[in-house]
């Protein structure tokens, strides 16, 4: 009983110490001594890290970054934000929603055009998947997507929604994107691209949700199915075919809708990949994906992922069942 009690007392003392230090630092910032306060934060960071006080270091840097952001001290705030990531990278901190939300908060406060923001989100995504080089935690992608959506950075928002599990949010963003930036004649193409890319990423649930939500909520789409736009009918049939897994249905469907599929040269590239994933179509005889689809996979998955996808396609051309 004595040991847990001593640990609790130590924790209380540490927390009290952090609060006292934060009070002094806040006073320096409020007086406008930004450089001095910034250097004090860095000194304390390295002191805490050398003592193994990772939680205290992370909390101090996070609160310090928020403080500097509130005084529009972008450089100092971004630097402390990077130190928050350094703590996470060097400690055994588990990925939790609260931490992901804190990281997203820091991201939202950074200057959208700053190189520090790009560096921050790249490191944060890598940490969120245990440094494996994979795509990043879906929850973190979803948080980033919403922030970028609010900034009306639709293309970047769309990228992060593709790697989240939020098909509904993605659809609502695409409705706004299409209505504010797109041509009325392309209303069907916004959702078609998203559905096909979700399927290329083996996320058929989000593909289905984004399609149903988009077609229900878009003011320029009459309620279906069937739809006025042939491309929307194709996507609707494709989602049904993916559930059934019958190659003949998939083949006939692609043949019948070629006029619509020729509207974007990427559609047939996506469908080649979808055929391999869900219908057992053997991959084309090439060492890896090239051309437009290779560029897409590279941009969606990161440079290390494209080879994984190509290797997977060569090793296993059987249908992949997704949850």
GROMACS .gro file of C-alpha atoms in nm:
model
  323
    1UNK     CA    1   0.000   0.000   0.000
    2UNK     CA    2   0.289   0.235   0.077
    3UNK     CA    3   0.436   0.222  -0.275
    4UNK     CA    4   0.120   0.325  -0.465
    5UNK     CA    5   0.070   0.605  -0.214
    6UNK     CA    6   0.422   0.732  -0.271
    7UNK     CA    7   0.368   0.721  -0.648
    8UNK     CA    8   0.048   0.922  -0.616
    9UNK     CA    9   0.224   1.181  -0.402
   10UNK     CA   10   0.508   1.201  -0.653
   11UNK     CA   11   0.259   1.247  -0.938
   12UNK     CA   12   0.082   1.527  -0.752
   13UNK     CA   13   0.415   1.699  -0.681
   14UNK     CA   14   0.519   1.669  -1.046
   15UNK     CA   15   0.188   1.811  -1.166
   16UNK     CA   16   0.217   2.098  -0.920
   17UNK     CA   17   0.569   2.165  -1.043
   18UNK     CA   18   0.454   2.172  -1.406
   19UNK     CA   19   0.175   2.414  -1.320
   20UNK     CA   20   0.417   2.650  -1.142
   21UNK     CA   21   0.656   2.641  -1.436
   22UNK     CA   22   0.372   2.702  -1.681
   23UNK     CA   23   0.264   3.001  -1.477
   24UNK     CA   24   0.608   3.160  -1.507
   25UNK     CA   25   0.626   3.086  -1.880
   26UNK     CA   26   0.280   3.227  -1.940
   27UNK     CA   27   0.379   3.547  -1.761
   28UNK     CA   28   0.682   3.583  -1.991
   29UNK     CA   29   0.468   3.537  -2.301
   30UNK     CA   30   0.206   3.781  -2.177
   31UNK     CA   31   0.481   4.042  -2.128
   32UNK     CA   32   0.589   3.988  -2.488
   33UNK     CA   33   0.915   3.811  -2.404
   34UNK     CA   34   0.850   3.554  -2.673
   35UNK     CA   35   1.209   3.457  -2.750
   36UNK     CA   36   1.303   3.415  -2.385
   37UNK     CA   37   0.990   3.209  -2.315
   38UNK     CA   38   1.053   2.991  -2.620
   39UNK     CA   39   1.408   2.914  -2.507
   40UNK     CA   40   1.283   2.835  -2.156
   41UNK     CA   41   1.033   2.588  -2.302
   42UNK     CA   42   1.309   2.416  -2.500
   43UNK     CA   43   1.539   2.398  -2.197
   44UNK     CA   44   1.265   2.242  -1.988
   45UNK     CA   45   1.180   1.999  -2.267
   46UNK     CA   46   1.531   1.856  -2.279
   47UNK     CA   47   1.549   1.847  -1.899
   48UNK     CA   48   1.224   1.652  -1.871
   49UNK     CA   49   1.325   1.417  -2.151
   50UNK     CA   50   1.660   1.341  -1.986
   51UNK     CA   51   1.472   1.257  -1.667
   52UNK     CA   52   1.228   1.030  -1.851
   53UNK     CA   53   0.933   1.260  -1.772
   54UNK     CA   54   0.767   1.210  -2.107
   55UNK     CA   55   0.409   1.289  -2.007
   56UNK     CA   56   0.516   1.613  -1.839
   57UNK     CA   57   0.726   1.714  -2.140
   58UNK     CA   58   0.440   1.646  -2.381
   59UNK     CA   59   0.187   1.836  -2.173
   60UNK     CA   60   0.418   2.135  -2.128
   61UNK     CA   61   0.500   2.156  -2.500
   62UNK     CA   62   0.136   2.114  -2.604
   63UNK     CA   63   0.012   2.388  -2.373
   64UNK     CA   64   0.306   2.607  -2.470
   65UNK     CA   65   0.227   2.567  -2.839
   66UNK     CA   66  -0.136   2.664  -2.778
   67UNK     CA   67  -0.017   2.969  -2.583
   68UNK     CA   68   0.214   3.083  -2.861
   69UNK     CA   69  -0.059   3.025  -3.120
   70UNK     CA   70  -0.293   3.246  -2.917
   71UNK     CA   71  -0.035   3.528  -2.950
   72UNK     CA   72   0.016   3.455  -3.322
   73UNK     CA   73   0.374   3.342  -3.264
   74UNK     CA   74   0.362   3.084  -3.543
   75UNK     CA   75   0.730   2.989  -3.551
   76UNK     CA   76   0.760   2.928  -3.177
   77UNK     CA   77   0.427   2.745  -3.170
   78UNK     CA   78   0.526   2.521  -3.462
   79UNK     CA   79   0.859   2.441  -3.297
   80UNK     CA   80   0.693   2.331  -2.973
   81UNK     CA   81   0.440   2.131  -3.178
   82UNK     CA   82   0.730   1.939  -3.332
   83UNK     CA   83   0.864   1.874  -2.981
   84UNK     CA   84   0.526   1.722  -2.890
   85UNK     CA   85   0.584   1.477  -3.175
   86UNK     CA   86   0.940   1.413  -3.060
   87UNK     CA   87   0.810   1.303  -2.720
   88UNK     CA   88   0.563   1.067  -2.885
   89UNK     CA   89   0.829   0.924  -3.113
   90UNK     CA   90   1.080   0.863  -2.835
   91UNK     CA   91   0.840   0.728  -2.573
   92UNK     CA   92   0.613   0.426  -2.569
   93UNK     CA   93   0.299   0.637  -2.578
   94UNK     CA   94   0.004   0.445  -2.719
   95UNK     CA   95  -0.215   0.595  -2.990
   96UNK     CA   96  -0.530   0.729  -2.825
   97UNK     CA   97  -0.812   0.947  -2.952
   98UNK     CA   98  -0.723   1.230  -2.713
   99UNK     CA   99  -0.367   1.248  -2.843
  100UNK     CA  100  -0.485   1.238  -3.207
  101UNK     CA  101  -0.729   1.519  -3.129
  102UNK     CA  102  -0.451   1.725  -2.968
  103UNK     CA  103  -0.230   1.676  -3.273
  104UNK     CA  104  -0.518   1.775  -3.502
  105UNK     CA  105  -0.574   2.086  -3.288
  106UNK     CA  106  -0.212   2.191  -3.337
  107UNK     CA  107  -0.242   2.124  -3.710
  108UNK     CA  108  -0.555   2.339  -3.732
  109UNK     CA  109  -0.379   2.636  -3.574
  110UNK     CA  110  -0.075   2.630  -3.802
  111UNK     CA  111  -0.048   2.861  -4.100
  112UNK     CA  112  -0.193   2.655  -4.388
  113UNK     CA  113   0.087   2.772  -4.619
  114UNK     CA  114   0.377   2.705  -4.384
  115UNK     CA  115   0.634   2.432  -4.457
  116UNK     CA  116   0.623   2.347  -4.085
  117UNK     CA  117   0.264   2.232  -4.124
  118UNK     CA  118   0.360   1.988  -4.399
  119UNK     CA  119   0.647   1.850  -4.192
  120UNK     CA  120   0.428   1.825  -3.883
  121UNK     CA  121   0.147   1.631  -4.045
  122UNK     CA  122   0.389   1.395  -4.219
  123UNK     CA  123   0.557   1.302  -3.889
  124UNK     CA  124   0.227   1.286  -3.703
  125UNK     CA  125   0.078   1.043  -3.957
  126UNK     CA  126   0.387   0.825  -3.938
  127UNK     CA  127   0.373   0.815  -3.557
  128UNK     CA  128   0.000   0.734  -3.562
  129UNK     CA  129   0.075   0.400  -3.730
  130UNK     CA  130   0.370   0.308  -3.513
  131UNK     CA  131   0.627   0.438  -3.760
  132UNK     CA  132   0.547   0.154  -4.000
  133UNK     CA  133   0.539   0.381  -4.305
  134UNK     CA  134   0.177   0.288  -4.371
  135UNK     CA  135  -0.097   0.535  -4.443
  136UNK     CA  136  -0.170   0.680  -4.101
  137UNK     CA  137  -0.441   0.619  -3.841
  138UNK     CA  138  -0.793   0.642  -3.994
  139UNK     CA  139  -0.916   0.855  -3.702
  140UNK     CA  140  -0.634   1.105  -3.754
  141UNK     CA  141  -0.704   1.118  -4.127
  142UNK     CA  142  -1.069   1.191  -4.049
  143UNK     CA  143  -0.979   1.475  -3.813
  144UNK     CA  144  -0.743   1.625  -4.071
  145UNK     CA  145  -1.004   1.590  -4.346
  146UNK     CA  146  -1.261   1.789  -4.147
  147UNK     CA  147  -1.010   2.067  -4.069
  148UNK     CA  148  -0.909   2.099  -4.435
  149UNK     CA  149  -1.275   2.091  -4.539
  150UNK     CA  150  -1.344   2.391  -4.312
  151UNK     CA  151  -1.051   2.568  -4.479
  152UNK     CA  152  -1.212   2.486  -4.817
  153UNK     CA  153  -0.902   2.295  -4.915
  154UNK     CA  154  -1.119   2.033  -5.081
  155UNK     CA  155  -0.854   1.835  -5.267
  156UNK     CA  156  -0.642   1.778  -4.956
  157UNK     CA  157  -0.953   1.708  -4.750
  158UNK     CA  158  -1.058   1.449  -5.005
  159UNK     CA  159  -0.722   1.273  -4.981
  160UNK     CA  160  -0.754   1.234  -4.603
  161UNK     CA  161  -1.119   1.127  -4.620
  162UNK     CA  162  -1.010   0.846  -4.857
  163UNK     CA  163  -0.787   0.710  -4.581
  164UNK     CA  164  -1.046   0.745  -4.307
  165UNK     CA  165  -1.356   0.538  -4.250
  166UNK     CA  166  -1.588   0.838  -4.276
  167UNK     CA  167  -1.774   0.782  -4.601
  168UNK     CA  168  -2.060   1.006  -4.492
  169UNK     CA  169  -1.833   1.299  -4.411
  170UNK     CA  170  -1.651   1.251  -4.740
  171UNK     CA  171  -1.980   1.261  -4.930
  172UNK     CA  172  -2.094   1.581  -4.759
  173UNK     CA  173  -1.762   1.746  -4.838
  174UNK     CA  174  -1.787   1.634  -5.202
  175UNK     CA  175  -2.138   1.779  -5.230
  176UNK     CA  176  -2.002   2.116  -5.117
  177UNK     CA  177  -1.694   2.080  -5.340
  178UNK     CA  178  -1.903   1.995  -5.646
  179UNK     CA  179  -2.162   2.267  -5.580
  180UNK     CA  180  -1.907   2.545  -5.521
  181UNK     CA  181  -1.622   2.456  -5.757
  182UNK     CA  182  -1.749   2.207  -6.015
  183UNK     CA  183  -1.951   2.218  -6.335
  184UNK     CA  184  -2.308   2.090  -6.323
  185UNK     CA  185  -2.222   1.847  -6.602
  186UNK     CA  186  -1.957   1.688  -6.378
  187UNK     CA  187  -2.176   1.631  -6.074
  188UNK     CA  188  -2.156   1.255  -6.126
  189UNK     CA  189  -1.778   1.251  -6.175
  190UNK     CA  190  -1.702   1.382  -5.826
  191UNK     CA  191  -1.855   1.081  -5.656
  192UNK     CA  192  -1.753   0.828  -5.922
  193UNK     CA  193  -1.386   0.903  -5.867
  194UNK     CA  194  -1.423   0.876  -5.488
  195UNK     CA  195  -1.608   0.542  -5.507
  196UNK     CA  196  -1.354   0.391  -5.746
  197UNK     CA  197  -1.062   0.506  -5.532
  198UNK     CA  198  -1.222   0.374  -5.213
  199UNK     CA  199  -1.260   0.039  -5.389
  200UNK     CA  200  -0.895   0.048  -5.503
  201UNK     CA  201  -0.808   0.093  -5.135
  202UNK     CA  202  -1.025  -0.212  -5.054
  203UNK     CA  203  -1.276  -0.008  -4.855
  204UNK     CA  204  -1.606  -0.115  -5.007
  205UNK     CA  205  -1.811  -0.005  -4.704
  206UNK     CA  206  -1.702   0.359  -4.733
  207UNK     CA  207  -1.742   0.337  -5.113
  208UNK     CA  208  -2.106   0.241  -5.064
  209UNK     CA  209  -2.171   0.504  -4.797
  210UNK     CA  210  -2.013   0.787  -4.994
  211UNK     CA  211  -2.224   0.697  -5.299
  212UNK     CA  212  -2.557   0.670  -5.120
  213UNK     CA  213  -2.503   0.985  -4.912
  214UNK     CA  214  -2.379   1.195  -5.206
  215UNK     CA  215  -2.663   1.097  -5.437
  216UNK     CA  216  -2.920   1.161  -5.163
  217UNK     CA  217  -2.787   1.501  -5.058
  218UNK     CA  218  -2.665   1.660  -5.381
  219UNK     CA  219  -2.919   1.922  -5.496
  220UNK     CA  220  -2.846   1.859  -5.866
  221UNK     CA  221  -2.909   1.483  -5.855
  222UNK     CA  222  -3.261   1.354  -5.891
  223UNK     CA  223  -3.341   1.076  -5.651
  224UNK     CA  224  -3.255   0.730  -5.773
  225UNK     CA  225  -3.168   0.462  -5.855
  226UNK     CA  226  -3.207   0.456  -6.146
  227UNK     CA  227  -3.042   0.791  -6.210
  228UNK     CA  228  -3.055   1.030  -6.504
  229UNK     CA  229  -2.674   1.019  -6.532
  230UNK     CA  230  -2.550   0.687  -6.681
  231UNK     CA  231  -2.224   0.708  -6.483
  232UNK     CA  232  -2.417   0.704  -6.155
  233UNK     CA  233  -2.608   0.397  -6.272
  234UNK     CA  234  -2.276   0.230  -6.351
  235UNK     CA  235  -2.142   0.302  -6.002
  236UNK     CA  236  -2.464   0.173  -5.846
  237UNK     CA  237  -2.441  -0.153  -6.046
  238UNK     CA  238  -2.069  -0.181  -5.972
  239UNK     CA  239  -2.127  -0.168  -5.596
  240UNK     CA  240  -2.388  -0.442  -5.630
  241UNK     CA  241  -2.148  -0.647  -5.842
  242UNK     CA  242  -1.868  -0.609  -5.585
  243UNK     CA  243  -2.099  -0.760  -5.325
  244UNK     CA  244  -2.183  -1.051  -5.556
  245UNK     CA  245  -1.828  -1.112  -5.677
  246UNK     CA  246  -1.934  -1.250  -6.019
  247UNK     CA  247  -1.677  -1.179  -6.289
  248UNK     CA  248  -1.926  -1.208  -6.577
  249UNK     CA  249  -2.144  -0.937  -6.426
  250UNK     CA  250  -1.843  -0.710  -6.380
  251UNK     CA  251  -1.719  -0.770  -6.736
  252UNK     CA  252  -2.056  -0.702  -6.902
  253UNK     CA  253  -2.106  -0.395  -6.685
  254UNK     CA  254  -1.774  -0.244  -6.790
  255UNK     CA  255  -1.843  -0.317  -7.156
  256UNK     CA  256  -2.194  -0.170  -7.154
  257UNK     CA  257  -2.089   0.156  -6.990
  258UNK     CA  258  -1.773   0.225  -7.193
  259UNK     CA  259  -1.912   0.556  -7.331
  260UNK     CA  260  -1.947   0.687  -6.975
  261UNK     CA  261  -1.615   0.538  -6.861
  262UNK     CA  262  -1.429   0.714  -7.144
  263UNK     CA  263  -1.507   1.050  -6.982
  264UNK     CA  264  -1.202   1.004  -6.759
  265UNK     CA  265  -0.900   0.797  -6.872
  266UNK     CA  266  -0.841   0.689  -6.512
  267UNK     CA  267  -1.171   0.501  -6.480
  268UNK     CA  268  -1.059   0.192  -6.669
  269UNK     CA  269  -0.729   0.193  -6.479
  270UNK     CA  270  -0.919   0.191  -6.150
  271UNK     CA  271  -1.145  -0.085  -6.279
  272UNK     CA  272  -0.846  -0.302  -6.371
  273UNK     CA  273  -0.738  -0.288  -6.009
  274UNK     CA  274  -1.093  -0.343  -5.880
  275UNK     CA  275  -1.124  -0.648  -6.107
  276UNK     CA  276  -0.815  -0.797  -5.945
  277UNK     CA  277  -0.926  -0.721  -5.589
  278UNK     CA  278  -1.287  -0.833  -5.603
  279UNK     CA  279  -1.337  -1.053  -5.911
  280UNK     CA  280  -1.022  -1.260  -5.942
  281UNK     CA  281  -0.903  -1.097  -6.263
  282UNK     CA  282  -0.533  -1.183  -6.309
  283UNK     CA  283  -0.298  -0.885  -6.310
  284UNK     CA  284  -0.155  -0.757  -6.634
  285UNK     CA  285   0.188  -0.894  -6.721
  286UNK     CA  286   0.402  -0.609  -6.599
  287UNK     CA  287   0.649  -0.587  -6.312
  288UNK     CA  288   0.449  -0.323  -6.129
  289UNK     CA  289   0.180  -0.066  -6.183
  290UNK     CA  290   0.290   0.209  -6.414
  291UNK     CA  291   0.147   0.510  -6.587
  292UNK     CA  292  -0.150   0.691  -6.444
  293UNK     CA  293  -0.255   0.423  -6.197
  294UNK     CA  294   0.100   0.393  -6.066
  295UNK     CA  295   0.106   0.767  -6.007
  296UNK     CA  296  -0.230   0.748  -5.832
  297UNK     CA  297  -0.126   0.464  -5.604
  298UNK     CA  298   0.196   0.643  -5.530
  299UNK     CA  299   0.015   0.962  -5.430
  300UNK     CA  300  -0.255   0.784  -5.233
  301UNK     CA  301  -0.039   0.533  -5.054
  302UNK     CA  302   0.307   0.681  -5.035
  303UNK     CA  303   0.612   0.563  -5.224
  304UNK     CA  304   0.654   0.248  -5.017
  305UNK     CA  305   0.298   0.129  -5.059
  306UNK     CA  306   0.281   0.107  -5.437
  307UNK     CA  307   0.525  -0.182  -5.449
  308UNK     CA  308   0.329  -0.360  -5.177
  309UNK     CA  309   0.009  -0.331  -5.380
  310UNK     CA  310   0.174  -0.452  -5.699
  311UNK     CA  311   0.337  -0.744  -5.518
  312UNK     CA  312   0.006  -0.837  -5.356
  313UNK     CA  313  -0.168  -0.836  -5.693
  314UNK     CA  314   0.091  -1.071  -5.841
  315UNK     CA  315   0.089  -1.305  -5.544
  316UNK     CA  316  -0.286  -1.329  -5.496
  317UNK     CA  317  -0.537  -1.261  -5.769
  318UNK     CA  318  -0.829  -1.417  -5.583
  319UNK     CA  319  -1.121  -1.203  -5.465
  320UNK     CA  320  -1.055  -1.022  -5.139
  321UNK     CA  321  -1.339  -1.026  -4.890
  322UNK     CA  322  -1.360  -0.708  -4.684
  323UNK     CA  323  -1.539  -0.666  -4.357
   0.00000   0.00000   0.00000
